Short mmCIF file of N, CA and C in Angstrom, two decimals:
data_model
loop_
_atom_site.label_atom_id
_atom_site.label_comp_id
_atom_site.label_asym_id
_atom_site.label_seq_id
_atom_site.Cartn_x
_atom_site.Cartn_y
_atom_site.Cartn_z
N MET A 1 398.32 167.53 115.96
CA MET A 1 398.72 168.49 114.90
C MET A 1 400.22 168.56 114.86
N ASN A 2 400.77 168.72 113.72
CA ASN A 2 402.21 168.85 113.54
C ASN A 2 402.78 170.10 114.20
N LYS A 3 403.89 169.99 114.81
CA LYS A 3 404.48 171.09 115.57
C LYS A 3 404.69 172.34 114.63
N ASN A 4 404.96 172.11 113.37
CA ASN A 4 405.31 173.22 112.47
C ASN A 4 403.98 173.75 111.80
N GLN A 5 402.87 173.14 111.99
CA GLN A 5 401.65 173.53 111.47
C GLN A 5 401.07 174.73 112.18
N ALA A 6 400.74 175.78 111.44
CA ALA A 6 400.14 176.94 112.21
C ALA A 6 398.67 176.70 112.49
N PHE A 7 398.26 177.31 113.57
CA PHE A 7 396.82 177.32 113.95
C PHE A 7 396.17 178.55 113.31
N PRO A 8 394.88 178.51 113.01
CA PRO A 8 394.24 179.68 112.33
C PRO A 8 394.50 180.97 113.14
N TRP A 9 394.46 180.86 114.47
CA TRP A 9 394.62 182.11 115.29
C TRP A 9 396.06 182.70 115.20
N ASP A 10 397.00 181.95 114.70
CA ASP A 10 398.36 182.44 114.51
C ASP A 10 398.54 183.32 113.26
N HIS A 11 397.54 183.28 112.43
CA HIS A 11 397.57 183.96 111.11
C HIS A 11 397.14 185.42 111.33
N PRO A 12 397.91 186.42 110.77
CA PRO A 12 397.54 187.82 111.03
C PRO A 12 396.14 188.14 110.57
N ARG A 13 395.72 187.62 109.44
CA ARG A 13 394.31 187.96 109.01
C ARG A 13 393.25 187.40 109.98
N PHE A 14 393.51 186.21 110.44
CA PHE A 14 392.61 185.68 111.49
C PHE A 14 392.57 186.58 112.72
N ARG A 15 393.72 186.92 113.24
CA ARG A 15 393.86 187.78 114.38
C ARG A 15 393.18 189.06 114.14
N SER A 16 393.25 189.68 112.97
CA SER A 16 392.61 190.92 112.63
C SER A 16 391.11 190.76 112.65
N TRP A 17 390.66 189.66 112.03
CA TRP A 17 389.16 189.38 111.93
C TRP A 17 388.58 189.27 113.37
N ILE A 18 389.22 188.48 114.21
CA ILE A 18 388.79 188.29 115.56
C ILE A 18 388.78 189.64 116.37
N GLY A 19 389.88 190.43 116.09
CA GLY A 19 390.05 191.76 116.80
C GLY A 19 388.86 192.65 116.38
N VAL A 20 388.51 192.73 115.12
CA VAL A 20 387.41 193.57 114.68
C VAL A 20 386.11 193.09 115.31
N ALA A 21 385.84 191.81 115.32
CA ALA A 21 384.62 191.22 115.89
C ALA A 21 384.51 191.53 117.35
N ARG A 22 385.58 191.37 118.12
CA ARG A 22 385.60 191.63 119.54
C ARG A 22 385.42 193.06 119.79
N ALA A 23 386.10 193.97 119.09
CA ALA A 23 385.98 195.43 119.30
C ALA A 23 384.53 195.79 118.99
N CYS A 24 383.93 195.24 117.98
CA CYS A 24 382.61 195.68 117.56
C CYS A 24 381.61 195.25 118.71
N GLN A 25 381.81 194.05 119.29
CA GLN A 25 380.94 193.63 120.35
C GLN A 25 381.17 194.50 121.58
N LEU A 26 382.31 194.83 121.91
CA LEU A 26 382.64 195.59 123.12
C LEU A 26 382.10 197.05 122.96
N MET A 27 382.22 197.58 121.74
CA MET A 27 381.74 198.95 121.49
C MET A 27 380.22 198.98 121.56
N GLN A 28 379.59 197.88 121.12
CA GLN A 28 378.12 197.81 121.19
C GLN A 28 377.65 197.70 122.68
N GLN A 29 378.40 196.93 123.49
CA GLN A 29 378.12 196.90 124.94
C GLN A 29 378.34 198.20 125.62
N ALA A 30 379.42 198.87 125.30
CA ALA A 30 379.66 200.14 126.00
C ALA A 30 378.70 201.14 125.57
N MET A 31 378.26 201.19 124.28
CA MET A 31 377.29 202.22 123.84
C MET A 31 375.93 201.85 124.47
N THR A 32 375.55 200.63 124.59
CA THR A 32 374.32 200.22 125.20
C THR A 32 374.28 200.76 126.68
N ARG A 33 375.39 200.55 127.37
CA ARG A 33 375.34 201.20 128.76
C ARG A 33 375.38 202.72 128.78
N ALA A 34 376.09 203.30 127.84
CA ALA A 34 376.13 204.81 127.80
C ALA A 34 374.78 205.42 127.53
N ILE A 35 373.96 204.81 126.71
CA ILE A 35 372.65 205.47 126.40
C ILE A 35 371.47 204.86 127.14
N ALA A 36 371.83 204.03 128.16
CA ALA A 36 370.70 203.41 128.92
C ALA A 36 369.78 204.40 129.51
N ASP A 37 370.37 205.55 130.04
CA ASP A 37 369.53 206.51 130.73
C ASP A 37 368.59 207.27 129.74
N LEU A 38 368.86 207.16 128.50
CA LEU A 38 367.90 207.83 127.52
C LEU A 38 366.80 206.82 127.20
N ASP A 39 366.83 205.64 127.66
CA ASP A 39 365.86 204.67 127.45
C ASP A 39 365.68 204.28 126.00
N ILE A 40 366.82 204.19 125.36
CA ILE A 40 366.86 203.69 123.91
C ILE A 40 368.00 202.60 123.86
N LYS A 41 367.86 201.79 122.92
CA LYS A 41 368.83 200.72 122.65
C LYS A 41 369.63 201.12 121.38
N THR A 42 370.74 200.39 121.20
CA THR A 42 371.56 200.84 120.02
C THR A 42 370.86 200.69 118.70
N PRO A 43 369.98 199.68 118.48
CA PRO A 43 369.22 199.71 117.18
C PRO A 43 368.39 200.95 116.99
N HIS A 44 367.84 201.38 118.15
CA HIS A 44 366.98 202.61 118.05
C HIS A 44 367.91 203.84 117.75
N LEU A 45 369.03 203.82 118.34
CA LEU A 45 370.09 204.99 118.03
C LEU A 45 370.49 204.94 116.61
N ASP A 46 370.72 203.76 116.03
CA ASP A 46 371.06 203.72 114.60
C ASP A 46 369.99 204.28 113.74
N ILE A 47 368.72 204.04 114.02
CA ILE A 47 367.62 204.57 113.31
C ILE A 47 367.57 206.11 113.52
N LEU A 48 367.61 206.49 114.71
CA LEU A 48 367.47 207.97 115.01
C LEU A 48 368.66 208.78 114.31
N ILE A 49 369.80 208.27 114.38
CA ILE A 49 370.96 208.97 113.69
C ILE A 49 370.80 209.08 112.28
N ASN A 50 370.30 207.98 111.60
CA ASN A 50 370.08 207.99 110.10
C ASN A 50 368.96 208.94 109.84
N LEU A 51 367.96 209.02 110.60
CA LEU A 51 366.87 210.00 110.39
C LEU A 51 367.28 211.44 110.58
N TYR A 52 368.20 211.58 111.46
CA TYR A 52 368.81 212.92 111.68
C TYR A 52 369.65 213.35 110.43
N ARG A 53 370.35 212.50 109.90
CA ARG A 53 371.21 212.68 108.69
C ARG A 53 370.44 212.70 107.43
N PHE A 54 369.45 211.79 107.28
CA PHE A 54 368.69 211.66 106.03
C PHE A 54 367.18 211.76 106.27
N GLU A 55 366.80 212.98 106.60
CA GLU A 55 365.40 213.31 106.90
C GLU A 55 364.56 212.97 105.70
N GLY A 56 363.47 212.19 105.95
CA GLY A 56 362.46 211.85 104.93
C GLY A 56 362.92 210.59 104.17
N ILE A 57 363.80 209.81 104.74
CA ILE A 57 364.28 208.56 104.09
C ILE A 57 363.09 207.62 104.13
N SER A 58 363.01 206.69 103.21
CA SER A 58 361.89 205.71 103.24
C SER A 58 362.29 204.55 104.16
N GLN A 59 361.33 203.80 104.64
CA GLN A 59 361.61 202.73 105.49
C GLN A 59 362.54 201.67 104.82
N GLN A 60 362.29 201.48 103.50
CA GLN A 60 363.10 200.51 102.75
C GLN A 60 364.61 201.06 102.65
N GLU A 61 364.74 202.25 102.28
CA GLU A 61 366.09 202.85 102.29
C GLU A 61 366.83 202.69 103.63
N LEU A 62 366.11 202.97 104.74
CA LEU A 62 366.68 202.88 106.08
C LEU A 62 367.07 201.45 106.40
N ALA A 63 366.20 200.51 106.10
CA ALA A 63 366.53 199.12 106.28
C ALA A 63 367.80 198.71 105.50
N ARG A 64 367.90 199.19 104.28
CA ARG A 64 369.11 198.87 103.49
C ARG A 64 370.36 199.48 104.11
N LYS A 65 370.30 200.74 104.57
CA LYS A 65 371.46 201.41 105.22
C LYS A 65 371.88 200.69 106.39
N LEU A 66 370.89 200.22 107.20
CA LEU A 66 371.30 199.54 108.49
C LEU A 66 371.51 198.10 108.41
N LEU A 67 371.34 197.51 107.15
CA LEU A 67 371.72 196.12 106.88
C LEU A 67 370.74 195.24 107.70
N VAL A 68 369.46 195.62 107.79
CA VAL A 68 368.45 194.83 108.48
C VAL A 68 367.27 194.49 107.65
N GLY A 69 366.54 193.55 107.99
CA GLY A 69 365.39 193.23 107.17
C GLY A 69 364.22 194.15 107.49
N ARG A 70 363.29 194.12 106.53
CA ARG A 70 362.10 195.03 106.80
C ARG A 70 361.25 194.59 107.98
N SER A 71 361.26 193.22 108.25
CA SER A 71 360.57 192.81 109.50
C SER A 71 361.17 193.35 110.71
N ASN A 72 362.44 193.44 110.80
CA ASN A 72 363.10 194.00 112.05
C ASN A 72 362.83 195.45 112.12
N MET A 73 362.81 196.22 110.94
CA MET A 73 362.42 197.61 110.92
C MET A 73 361.01 197.78 111.36
N SER A 74 360.09 196.94 110.96
CA SER A 74 358.78 197.09 111.25
C SER A 74 358.43 196.81 112.73
N MET A 75 359.43 196.17 113.43
CA MET A 75 359.31 196.03 114.91
C MET A 75 359.86 197.26 115.61
N LEU A 76 360.88 197.85 115.14
CA LEU A 76 361.59 198.96 115.85
C LEU A 76 360.81 200.27 115.65
N LEU A 77 360.41 200.49 114.45
CA LEU A 77 359.79 201.93 114.15
C LEU A 77 358.55 202.17 114.98
N PRO A 78 357.61 201.23 115.11
CA PRO A 78 356.55 201.53 116.06
C PRO A 78 356.83 201.90 117.50
N GLN A 79 357.96 201.33 117.91
CA GLN A 79 358.37 201.63 119.31
C GLN A 79 358.85 203.10 119.40
N LEU A 80 359.54 203.55 118.37
CA LEU A 80 360.00 204.97 118.33
C LEU A 80 358.79 205.91 118.07
N GLU A 81 357.84 205.42 117.25
CA GLU A 81 356.73 206.26 116.97
C GLU A 81 355.80 206.38 118.19
N LYS A 82 355.61 205.36 118.93
CA LYS A 82 354.83 205.38 120.16
C LYS A 82 355.39 206.33 121.22
N ARG A 83 356.66 206.43 121.24
CA ARG A 83 357.36 207.33 122.14
C ARG A 83 357.32 208.80 121.66
N GLY A 84 356.83 208.99 120.42
CA GLY A 84 356.76 210.29 119.90
C GLY A 84 358.08 210.84 119.34
N LEU A 85 359.01 209.93 119.03
CA LEU A 85 360.34 210.37 118.58
C LEU A 85 360.37 210.44 117.01
N ILE A 86 359.54 209.66 116.34
CA ILE A 86 359.56 209.67 114.86
C ILE A 86 358.05 209.80 114.37
N GLU A 87 357.98 210.20 113.12
CA GLU A 87 356.68 210.28 112.43
C GLU A 87 356.87 209.49 111.07
N ARG A 88 355.88 208.83 110.66
CA ARG A 88 355.88 208.17 109.32
C ARG A 88 354.75 208.95 108.56
N LYS A 89 355.22 209.37 107.35
CA LYS A 89 354.29 210.16 106.48
C LYS A 89 354.34 209.51 105.07
N PRO A 90 353.18 209.54 104.42
CA PRO A 90 353.17 208.97 103.04
C PRO A 90 353.93 209.89 102.13
N ASP A 91 354.66 209.22 101.16
CA ASP A 91 355.40 209.92 100.12
C ASP A 91 354.39 210.73 99.30
N ALA A 92 354.79 211.96 98.92
CA ALA A 92 353.89 212.87 98.14
C ALA A 92 353.62 212.23 96.77
N LYS A 93 354.47 211.47 96.19
CA LYS A 93 354.26 210.92 94.79
C LYS A 93 353.74 209.50 94.82
N ASP A 94 354.16 208.74 95.84
CA ASP A 94 353.81 207.27 95.85
C ASP A 94 353.25 207.02 97.30
N LYS A 95 351.95 206.92 97.43
CA LYS A 95 351.37 206.75 98.71
C LYS A 95 351.73 205.43 99.41
N ARG A 96 352.21 204.45 98.65
CA ARG A 96 352.63 203.17 99.21
C ARG A 96 353.96 203.29 100.04
N VAL A 97 354.72 204.37 99.74
CA VAL A 97 356.03 204.59 100.37
C VAL A 97 355.78 205.50 101.56
N LEU A 98 356.40 205.02 102.73
CA LEU A 98 356.34 205.84 103.94
C LEU A 98 357.65 206.53 104.15
N ARG A 99 357.61 207.78 104.35
CA ARG A 99 358.87 208.60 104.67
C ARG A 99 358.91 208.76 106.14
N LEU A 100 360.19 208.78 106.68
CA LEU A 100 360.42 208.84 108.14
C LEU A 100 361.09 210.18 108.47
N PHE A 101 360.55 210.75 109.59
CA PHE A 101 361.02 212.03 110.12
C PHE A 101 361.08 212.00 111.62
N LEU A 102 362.06 212.63 112.11
CA LEU A 102 362.21 212.89 113.60
C LEU A 102 361.24 213.94 114.03
N THR A 103 360.58 213.76 115.18
CA THR A 103 359.78 214.80 115.73
C THR A 103 360.76 215.76 116.46
N GLN A 104 360.30 216.81 117.03
CA GLN A 104 361.21 217.74 117.80
C GLN A 104 361.82 217.03 118.92
N SER A 105 361.04 216.19 119.67
CA SER A 105 361.58 215.48 120.86
C SER A 105 362.60 214.42 120.31
N GLY A 106 362.27 213.81 119.22
CA GLY A 106 363.21 212.88 118.59
C GLY A 106 364.51 213.53 118.21
N ARG A 107 364.45 214.71 117.66
CA ARG A 107 365.67 215.40 117.30
C ARG A 107 366.50 215.82 118.59
N SER A 108 365.84 216.25 119.64
CA SER A 108 366.56 216.49 120.83
C SER A 108 367.20 215.26 121.50
N LEU A 109 366.46 214.26 121.51
CA LEU A 109 367.02 212.98 122.11
C LEU A 109 368.22 212.43 121.22
N THR A 110 368.04 212.57 119.95
CA THR A 110 369.15 212.14 119.04
C THR A 110 370.37 212.99 119.25
N ALA A 111 370.19 214.31 119.35
CA ALA A 111 371.39 215.18 119.61
C ALA A 111 372.05 214.82 120.90
N GLU A 112 371.30 214.48 121.96
CA GLU A 112 371.85 214.12 123.22
C GLU A 112 372.59 212.79 123.08
N ALA A 113 372.00 211.89 122.39
CA ALA A 113 372.67 210.52 122.19
C ALA A 113 373.90 210.67 121.40
N MET A 114 373.88 211.48 120.34
CA MET A 114 375.07 211.71 119.50
C MET A 114 376.23 212.35 120.30
N ALA A 115 375.88 213.26 121.26
CA ALA A 115 376.90 213.80 122.08
C ALA A 115 377.55 212.72 123.01
N ILE A 116 376.78 211.81 123.49
CA ILE A 116 377.26 210.72 124.31
C ILE A 116 378.18 209.87 123.42
N GLN A 117 377.75 209.48 122.20
CA GLN A 117 378.44 208.63 121.31
C GLN A 117 379.78 209.32 120.86
N THR A 118 379.71 210.54 120.53
CA THR A 118 380.93 211.30 120.11
C THR A 118 381.99 211.31 121.29
N GLY A 119 381.44 211.61 122.50
CA GLY A 119 382.42 211.63 123.61
C GLY A 119 382.99 210.31 123.84
N MET A 120 382.21 209.20 123.78
CA MET A 120 382.83 207.89 123.87
C MET A 120 383.83 207.55 122.79
N ILE A 121 383.60 207.90 121.60
CA ILE A 121 384.49 207.71 120.50
C ILE A 121 385.78 208.50 120.79
N GLU A 122 385.67 209.75 121.20
CA GLU A 122 386.77 210.59 121.48
C GLU A 122 387.63 209.97 122.61
N ARG A 123 387.04 209.54 123.68
CA ARG A 123 387.80 208.94 124.80
C ARG A 123 388.43 207.66 124.38
N ILE A 124 387.84 206.81 123.56
CA ILE A 124 388.46 205.57 123.16
C ILE A 124 389.43 205.80 122.07
N MET A 125 389.27 206.68 121.18
CA MET A 125 390.25 206.78 120.04
C MET A 125 391.26 207.86 120.20
N SER A 126 391.21 208.68 121.29
CA SER A 126 392.07 209.80 121.40
C SER A 126 393.58 209.46 121.44
N GLN A 127 393.87 208.29 121.89
CA GLN A 127 395.26 207.85 121.92
C GLN A 127 395.76 207.31 120.54
N THR A 128 394.90 207.22 119.58
CA THR A 128 395.32 206.79 118.29
C THR A 128 395.46 208.00 117.28
N PRO A 129 396.65 207.96 116.72
CA PRO A 129 396.83 209.08 115.71
C PRO A 129 395.76 209.13 114.57
N ALA A 130 395.39 210.31 114.16
CA ALA A 130 394.35 210.43 113.10
C ALA A 130 394.71 209.61 111.83
N ASP A 131 395.94 209.61 111.42
CA ASP A 131 396.31 208.84 110.21
C ASP A 131 396.08 207.39 110.46
N ARG A 132 396.31 206.81 111.63
CA ARG A 132 396.09 205.44 111.80
C ARG A 132 394.62 205.12 111.96
N CYS A 133 393.79 206.08 112.45
CA CYS A 133 392.28 205.95 112.48
C CYS A 133 391.85 205.88 111.03
N LEU A 134 392.39 206.75 110.15
CA LEU A 134 392.01 206.66 108.72
C LEU A 134 392.43 205.38 108.05
N GLN A 135 393.50 204.82 108.43
CA GLN A 135 393.93 203.53 107.88
C GLN A 135 392.96 202.44 108.33
N VAL A 136 392.56 202.44 109.58
CA VAL A 136 391.60 201.41 110.06
C VAL A 136 390.26 201.60 109.30
N ALA A 137 389.86 202.81 109.19
CA ALA A 137 388.52 203.13 108.48
C ALA A 137 388.61 202.62 107.09
N GLU A 138 389.66 202.90 106.35
CA GLU A 138 389.86 202.40 105.02
C GLU A 138 389.84 200.86 104.96
N ALA A 139 390.53 200.20 105.84
CA ALA A 139 390.49 198.72 105.88
C ALA A 139 389.16 198.23 106.09
N MET A 140 388.38 198.87 106.99
CA MET A 140 386.98 198.37 107.33
C MET A 140 386.11 198.63 106.11
N GLU A 141 386.28 199.76 105.39
CA GLU A 141 385.54 200.01 104.22
C GLU A 141 385.84 199.01 103.15
N ASP A 142 387.00 198.59 103.00
CA ASP A 142 387.35 197.50 102.03
C ASP A 142 386.66 196.19 102.40
N ILE A 143 386.68 195.83 103.72
CA ILE A 143 386.07 194.67 104.13
C ILE A 143 384.49 194.70 103.88
N ILE A 144 383.89 195.87 104.27
CA ILE A 144 382.43 196.04 104.01
C ILE A 144 382.21 195.91 102.48
N HIS A 145 382.99 196.47 101.63
CA HIS A 145 382.72 196.35 100.21
C HIS A 145 382.79 194.87 99.75
N ILE A 146 383.84 194.17 100.25
CA ILE A 146 383.97 192.76 99.85
C ILE A 146 382.74 191.96 100.29
N LEU A 147 382.35 192.18 101.62
CA LEU A 147 381.23 191.42 102.08
C LEU A 147 379.91 191.72 101.44
N GLN A 148 379.75 193.02 101.07
CA GLN A 148 378.52 193.40 100.41
C GLN A 148 378.39 192.92 99.03
N THR A 149 379.50 192.65 98.36
CA THR A 149 379.57 192.22 96.99
C THR A 149 379.67 190.61 96.86
N MET A 150 379.77 189.91 97.98
CA MET A 150 379.88 188.43 97.92
C MET A 150 378.53 187.90 97.67
N GLU A 151 378.53 186.80 96.91
CA GLU A 151 377.31 186.08 96.66
C GLU A 151 376.94 185.41 97.99
N PRO A 152 375.61 185.26 98.31
CA PRO A 152 375.17 184.60 99.53
C PRO A 152 375.78 183.28 99.82
N ASP A 153 376.04 182.46 98.79
CA ASP A 153 376.55 181.13 98.99
C ASP A 153 378.07 181.06 99.06
N GLU A 154 378.72 182.24 98.96
CA GLU A 154 380.19 182.26 99.02
C GLU A 154 380.71 182.32 100.50
N GLY A 155 379.77 182.66 101.43
CA GLY A 155 380.23 182.78 102.86
C GLY A 155 380.59 181.45 103.38
#
């Protein structure tokens, strides 16, 4: 390679992309360790938190929010249901649609997990000023929007 030719990793956008990917992976690993005593994994936590926020959401809406396929959802939901953390109930108007609800023990476990997650976020982000956190959030939201509007073959 030519001495004056830049490598991809020398480009600020590449460095940013790699930084986001690495931070995401490390956050996932840290969260997995932090909630291990609750006997749930991060995909379970994502489901539980969404049900906490959006009680009665349909399985399809939940899969869309979590950016996962219905097959993945149909693997995870029975695990949570078997543990008595969630309930699936038919929609009042359309019996083909299943609505998801936390049970009382699911609500308690989710509250405990959210406290762990919030504490971790506070420890990690406490040294970063709030305005910088908002800048990062806005940049990530821009990236999310671009990725969600890309055609599948554009990747």
